[in-house]
CSV table of C-alpha atoms in Angstrom, one decimal:
chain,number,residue,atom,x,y,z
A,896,UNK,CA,-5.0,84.7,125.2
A,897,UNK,CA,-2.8,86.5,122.5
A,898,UNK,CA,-4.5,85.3,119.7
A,899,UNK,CA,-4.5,87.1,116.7
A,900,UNK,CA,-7.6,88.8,116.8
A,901,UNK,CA,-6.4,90.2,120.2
A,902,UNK,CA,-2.9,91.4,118.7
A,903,UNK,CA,-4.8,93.3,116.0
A,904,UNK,CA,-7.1,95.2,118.4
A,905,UNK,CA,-4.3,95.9,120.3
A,906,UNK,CA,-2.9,97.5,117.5
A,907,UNK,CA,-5.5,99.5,116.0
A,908,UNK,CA,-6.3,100.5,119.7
A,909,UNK,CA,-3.2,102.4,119.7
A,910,UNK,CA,-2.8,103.2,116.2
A,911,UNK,CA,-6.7,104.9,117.5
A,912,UNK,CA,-5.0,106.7,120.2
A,913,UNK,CA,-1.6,107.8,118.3
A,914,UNK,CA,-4.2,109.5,115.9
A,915,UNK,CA,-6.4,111.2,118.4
A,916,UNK,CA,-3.3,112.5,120.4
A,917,UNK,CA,-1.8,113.8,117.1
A,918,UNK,CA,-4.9,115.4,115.9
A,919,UNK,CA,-4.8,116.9,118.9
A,920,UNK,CA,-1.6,118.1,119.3
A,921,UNK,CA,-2.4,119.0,115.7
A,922,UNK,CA,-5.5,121.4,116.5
A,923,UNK,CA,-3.4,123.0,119.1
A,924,UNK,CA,-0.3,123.6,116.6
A,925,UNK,CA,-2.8,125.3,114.4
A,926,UNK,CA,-4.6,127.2,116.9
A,927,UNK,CA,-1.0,128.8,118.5
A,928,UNK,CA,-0.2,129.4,115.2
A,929,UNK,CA,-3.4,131.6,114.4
A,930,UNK,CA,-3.2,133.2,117.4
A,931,UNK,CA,0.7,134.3,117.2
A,932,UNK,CA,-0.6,135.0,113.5
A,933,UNK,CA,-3.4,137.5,114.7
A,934,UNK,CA,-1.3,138.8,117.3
A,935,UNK,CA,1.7,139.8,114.7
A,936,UNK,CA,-1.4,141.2,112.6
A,937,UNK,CA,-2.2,143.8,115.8
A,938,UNK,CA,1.0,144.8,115.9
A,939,UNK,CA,1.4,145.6,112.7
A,940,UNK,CA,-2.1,147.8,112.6
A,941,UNK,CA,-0.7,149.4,116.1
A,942,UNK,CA,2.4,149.8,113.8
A,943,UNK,CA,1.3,151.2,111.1
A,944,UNK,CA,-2.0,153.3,112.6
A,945,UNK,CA,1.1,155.3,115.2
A,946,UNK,CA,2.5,155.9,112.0
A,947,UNK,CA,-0.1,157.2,110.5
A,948,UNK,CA,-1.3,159.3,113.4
A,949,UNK,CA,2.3,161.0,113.0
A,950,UNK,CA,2.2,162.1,109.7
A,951,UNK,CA,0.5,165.8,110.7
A,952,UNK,CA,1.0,168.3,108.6
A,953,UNK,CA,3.8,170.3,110.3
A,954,UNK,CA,3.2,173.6,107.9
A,955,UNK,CA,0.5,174.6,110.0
A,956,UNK,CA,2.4,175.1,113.2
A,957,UNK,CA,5.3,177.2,111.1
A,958,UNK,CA,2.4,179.5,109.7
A,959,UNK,CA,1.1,179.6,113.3
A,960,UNK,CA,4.7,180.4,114.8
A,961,UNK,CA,4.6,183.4,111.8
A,962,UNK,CA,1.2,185.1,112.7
A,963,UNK,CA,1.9,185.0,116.7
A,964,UNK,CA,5.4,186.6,115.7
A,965,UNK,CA,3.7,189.4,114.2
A,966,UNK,CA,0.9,189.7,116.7
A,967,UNK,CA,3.5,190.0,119.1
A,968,UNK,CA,5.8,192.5,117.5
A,969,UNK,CA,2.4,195.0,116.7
A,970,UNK,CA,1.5,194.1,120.3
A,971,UNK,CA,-1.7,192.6,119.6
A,972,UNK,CA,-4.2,191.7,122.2
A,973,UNK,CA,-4.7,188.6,119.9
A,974,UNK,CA,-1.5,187.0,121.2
A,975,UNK,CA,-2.2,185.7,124.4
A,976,UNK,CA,-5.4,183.9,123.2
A,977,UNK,CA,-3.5,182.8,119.9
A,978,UNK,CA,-0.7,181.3,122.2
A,979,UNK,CA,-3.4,179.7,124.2
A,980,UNK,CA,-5.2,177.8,121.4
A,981,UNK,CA,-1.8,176.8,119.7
A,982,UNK,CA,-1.2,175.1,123.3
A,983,UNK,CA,-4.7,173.1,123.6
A,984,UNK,CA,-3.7,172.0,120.6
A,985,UNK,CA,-0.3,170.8,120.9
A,986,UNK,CA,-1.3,169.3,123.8
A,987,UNK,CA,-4.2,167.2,121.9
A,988,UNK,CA,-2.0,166.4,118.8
A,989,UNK,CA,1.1,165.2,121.4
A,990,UNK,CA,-0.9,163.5,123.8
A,991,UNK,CA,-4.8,162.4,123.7
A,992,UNK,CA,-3.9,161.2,120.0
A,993,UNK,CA,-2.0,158.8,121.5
A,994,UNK,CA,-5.3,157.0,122.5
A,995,UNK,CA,-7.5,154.7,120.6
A,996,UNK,CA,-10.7,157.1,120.7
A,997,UNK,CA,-11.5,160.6,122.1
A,998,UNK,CA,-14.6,162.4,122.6
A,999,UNK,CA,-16.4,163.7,119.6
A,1000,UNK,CA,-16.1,167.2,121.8
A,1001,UNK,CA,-12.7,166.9,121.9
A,1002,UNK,CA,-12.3,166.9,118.3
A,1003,UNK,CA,-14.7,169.1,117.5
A,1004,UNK,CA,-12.9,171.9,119.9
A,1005,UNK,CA,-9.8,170.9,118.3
A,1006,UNK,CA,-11.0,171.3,114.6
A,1007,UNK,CA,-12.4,174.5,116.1
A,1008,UNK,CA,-9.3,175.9,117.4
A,1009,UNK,CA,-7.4,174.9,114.4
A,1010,UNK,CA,-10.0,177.4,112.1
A,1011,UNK,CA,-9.5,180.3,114.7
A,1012,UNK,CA,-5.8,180.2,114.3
A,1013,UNK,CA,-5.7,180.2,110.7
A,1014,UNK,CA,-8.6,182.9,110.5
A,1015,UNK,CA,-5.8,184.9,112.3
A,1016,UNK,CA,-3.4,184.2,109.3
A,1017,UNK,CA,-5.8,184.7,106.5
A,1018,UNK,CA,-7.8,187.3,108.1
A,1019,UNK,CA,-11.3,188.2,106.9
A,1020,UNK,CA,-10.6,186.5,103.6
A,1021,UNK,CA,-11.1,183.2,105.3
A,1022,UNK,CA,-15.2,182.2,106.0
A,1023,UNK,CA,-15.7,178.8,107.5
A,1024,UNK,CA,-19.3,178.0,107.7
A,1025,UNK,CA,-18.6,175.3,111.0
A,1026,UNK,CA,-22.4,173.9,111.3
A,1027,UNK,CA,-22.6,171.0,114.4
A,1028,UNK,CA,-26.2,169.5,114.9
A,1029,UNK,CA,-27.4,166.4,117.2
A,1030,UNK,CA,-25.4,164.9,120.8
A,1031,UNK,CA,-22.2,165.3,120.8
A,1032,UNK,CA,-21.7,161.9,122.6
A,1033,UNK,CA,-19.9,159.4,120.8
A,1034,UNK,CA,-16.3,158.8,120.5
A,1035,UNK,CA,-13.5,158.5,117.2
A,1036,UNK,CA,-10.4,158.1,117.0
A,1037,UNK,CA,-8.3,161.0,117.4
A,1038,UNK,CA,-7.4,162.9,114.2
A,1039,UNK,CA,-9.6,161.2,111.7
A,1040,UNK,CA,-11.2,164.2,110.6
A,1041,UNK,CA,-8.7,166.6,110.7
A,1042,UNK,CA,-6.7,166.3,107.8
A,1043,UNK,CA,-9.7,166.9,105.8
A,1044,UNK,CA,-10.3,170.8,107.5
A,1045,UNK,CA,-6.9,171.1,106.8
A,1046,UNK,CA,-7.1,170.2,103.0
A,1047,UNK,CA,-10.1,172.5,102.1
A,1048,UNK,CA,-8.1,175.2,103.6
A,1049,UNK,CA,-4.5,174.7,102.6
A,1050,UNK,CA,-6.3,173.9,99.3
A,1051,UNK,CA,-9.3,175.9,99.1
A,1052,UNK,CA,-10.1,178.2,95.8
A,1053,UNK,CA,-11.7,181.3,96.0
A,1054,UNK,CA,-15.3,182.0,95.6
A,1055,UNK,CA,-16.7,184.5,93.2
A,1056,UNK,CA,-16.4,187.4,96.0
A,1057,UNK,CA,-12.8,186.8,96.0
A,1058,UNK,CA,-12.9,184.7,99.6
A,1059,UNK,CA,-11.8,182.0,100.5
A,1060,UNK,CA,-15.3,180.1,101.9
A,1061,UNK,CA,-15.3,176.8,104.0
A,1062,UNK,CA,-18.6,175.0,104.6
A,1063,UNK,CA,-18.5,172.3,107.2
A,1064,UNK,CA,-21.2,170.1,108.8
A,1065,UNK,CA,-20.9,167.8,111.3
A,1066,UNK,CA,-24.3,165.9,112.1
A,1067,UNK,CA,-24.9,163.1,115.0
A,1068,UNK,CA,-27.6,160.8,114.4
A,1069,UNK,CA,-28.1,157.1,115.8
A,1070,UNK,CA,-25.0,156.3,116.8
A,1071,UNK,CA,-23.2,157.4,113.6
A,1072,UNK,CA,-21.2,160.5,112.4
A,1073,UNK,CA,-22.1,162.3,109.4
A,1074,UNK,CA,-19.1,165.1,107.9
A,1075,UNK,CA,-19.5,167.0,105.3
A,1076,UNK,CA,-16.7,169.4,104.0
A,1077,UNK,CA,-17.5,171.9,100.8
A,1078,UNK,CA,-14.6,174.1,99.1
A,1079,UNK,CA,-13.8,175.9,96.3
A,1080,UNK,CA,-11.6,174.3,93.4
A,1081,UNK,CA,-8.6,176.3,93.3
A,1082,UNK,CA,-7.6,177.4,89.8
A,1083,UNK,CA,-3.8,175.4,88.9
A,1084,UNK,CA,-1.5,175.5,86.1
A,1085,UNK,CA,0.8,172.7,85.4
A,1086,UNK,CA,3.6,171.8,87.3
A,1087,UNK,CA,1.8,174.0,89.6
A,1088,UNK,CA,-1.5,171.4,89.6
A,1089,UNK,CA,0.6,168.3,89.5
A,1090,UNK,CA,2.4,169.8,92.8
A,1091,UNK,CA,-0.6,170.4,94.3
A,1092,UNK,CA,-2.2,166.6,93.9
A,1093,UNK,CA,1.3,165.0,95.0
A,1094,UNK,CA,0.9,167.0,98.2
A,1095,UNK,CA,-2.5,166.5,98.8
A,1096,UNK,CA,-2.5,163.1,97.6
A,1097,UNK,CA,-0.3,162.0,100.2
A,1098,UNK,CA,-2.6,163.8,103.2
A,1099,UNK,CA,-5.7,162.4,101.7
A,1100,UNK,CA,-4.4,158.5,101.2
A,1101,UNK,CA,-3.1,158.3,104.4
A,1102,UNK,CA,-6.5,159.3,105.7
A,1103,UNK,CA,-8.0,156.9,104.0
A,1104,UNK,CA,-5.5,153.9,104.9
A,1105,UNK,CA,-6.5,155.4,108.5
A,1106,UNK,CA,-10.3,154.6,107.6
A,1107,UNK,CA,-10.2,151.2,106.5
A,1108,UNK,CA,-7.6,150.4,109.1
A,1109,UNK,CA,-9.6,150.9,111.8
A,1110,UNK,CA,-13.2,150.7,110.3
A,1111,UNK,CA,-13.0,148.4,107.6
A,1112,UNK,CA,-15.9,148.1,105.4
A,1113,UNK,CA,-18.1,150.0,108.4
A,1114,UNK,CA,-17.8,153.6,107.1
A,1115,UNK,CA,-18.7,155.3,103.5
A,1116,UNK,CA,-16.1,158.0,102.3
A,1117,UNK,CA,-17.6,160.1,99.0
A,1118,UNK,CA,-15.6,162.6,97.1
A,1119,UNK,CA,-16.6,164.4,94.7
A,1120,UNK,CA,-16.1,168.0,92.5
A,1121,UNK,CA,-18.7,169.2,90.7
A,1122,UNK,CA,-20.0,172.6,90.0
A,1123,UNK,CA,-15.9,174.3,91.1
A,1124,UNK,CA,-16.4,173.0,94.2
A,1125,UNK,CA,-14.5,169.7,96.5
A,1126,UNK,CA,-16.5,167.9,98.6
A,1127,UNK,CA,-16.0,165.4,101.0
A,1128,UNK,CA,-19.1,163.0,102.5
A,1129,UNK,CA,-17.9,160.8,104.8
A,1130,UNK,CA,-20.0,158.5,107.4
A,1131,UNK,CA,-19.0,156.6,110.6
A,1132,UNK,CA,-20.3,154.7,113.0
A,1133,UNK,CA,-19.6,156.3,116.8
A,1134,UNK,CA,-17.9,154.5,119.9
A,1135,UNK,CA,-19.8,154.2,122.9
């Protein structure tokens, strides 16, 4: 009855079992690993995508502060509406960017308000061509575009008629967001220049770290300068 033949099936019955329940055990290990290895991952993108939602350039609400000082000291019937934009947007920057998308409508009045306010400070030397064609539908995350406005503005040359002239163009079409921003190269000199890049270099990588966080290989950024002029190309897909 306990011949040998029946001790060594015995035997590689369980050494049959002992390997199944430690494959087994096995395959789970690995898959709680992944999965606490993903989830560390997604914090560290929620991590590092707050921080980089934060890094807003804080200059233009000083300049802002400025211009409605004056407005209000010359009594201006520009202050009321000026303190009313600098509130929607506040109120965008401290709490819808705190969300993972907002409507493209949202961003675009947002952009919008932010060229009103600094038409105020630059007066009529400051043109922004703001073209907007196809459903404003879709949704991206908030800020995205932003810091681009803001960069061919702070660093905006001027054109031959001694302006400062902003062409933007924001264009819907199947499901995906075509922006197009056009400046003038500013003429810099030296340490002047090499001021100028650091600054701008920080604004514009942190963008781009923005980009591939969240879209990675699913969106086409294009810079370019030729003819004086900086322009920015840059395609996205929308969120329904």
């Amino acid at each position: 009855l306990f011949g040998l033949s029946y001790i060594i099936s015995v035997f590689v019955g369980e050494l049959y079992i002992v390997g199944v329940t430690a494959a087994i055990k096995l395959t789970i290990d690995r898959v709680r690993e992944r999965d606490a290895q993903r989830e560390l991952e997604k914090n560290s993108l929620e991590t590092e995508l707050a921080y980089l939602k934060t890094q807003i350039q804080p200059h233009f609400f000083f300049n802002t502060l400025n211009s409605l000082y004056a407005l209000t000291l010359e009594k201006s019937e520009m202050a009321p509406n000026t303190i009313l934009k600098l509130s929607n947007m506040m109120s965008f920057v401290i709490y819808r960017a705190k969300a993972d998308v907002v409507s493209l409508m949202e961003t675009v009045t947002h952009m919008k308000n932010f060229i009103e306010l600094e038409k105020i400070r630059f007066g009529s030397k400051l043109n922004v061509d703001f073209e907007i064609s196809g459903e404003l539908d879709g949704k991206i995350p908030p800020l995205i575009l932003s810091p681009f406005v803001e960069n061919s503005i702070k660093h905006g040359g001027l054109s031959p008629a001694d302006t400062i002239d902003i062409q933007i163009k924001l264009h819907v079409e199947e499901k995906h967001l075509i922006f197009e921003v056009e400046n003038w190269l500013k003429d810099y000199k030296d340490s002047e220049e090499n001021e100028r890049l650091n600054g701008e270099g920080i604004g514009l990588e942190n963008t781009i770290r923005r980009l591939k966080l969240l879209y990675k290989d699913d969106y086409k950024l294009d810079i370019n300068q030729e003819n004086q002029k900086y322009k920015i190309h840059l395609t996205l897909p929308l969120n329904e």
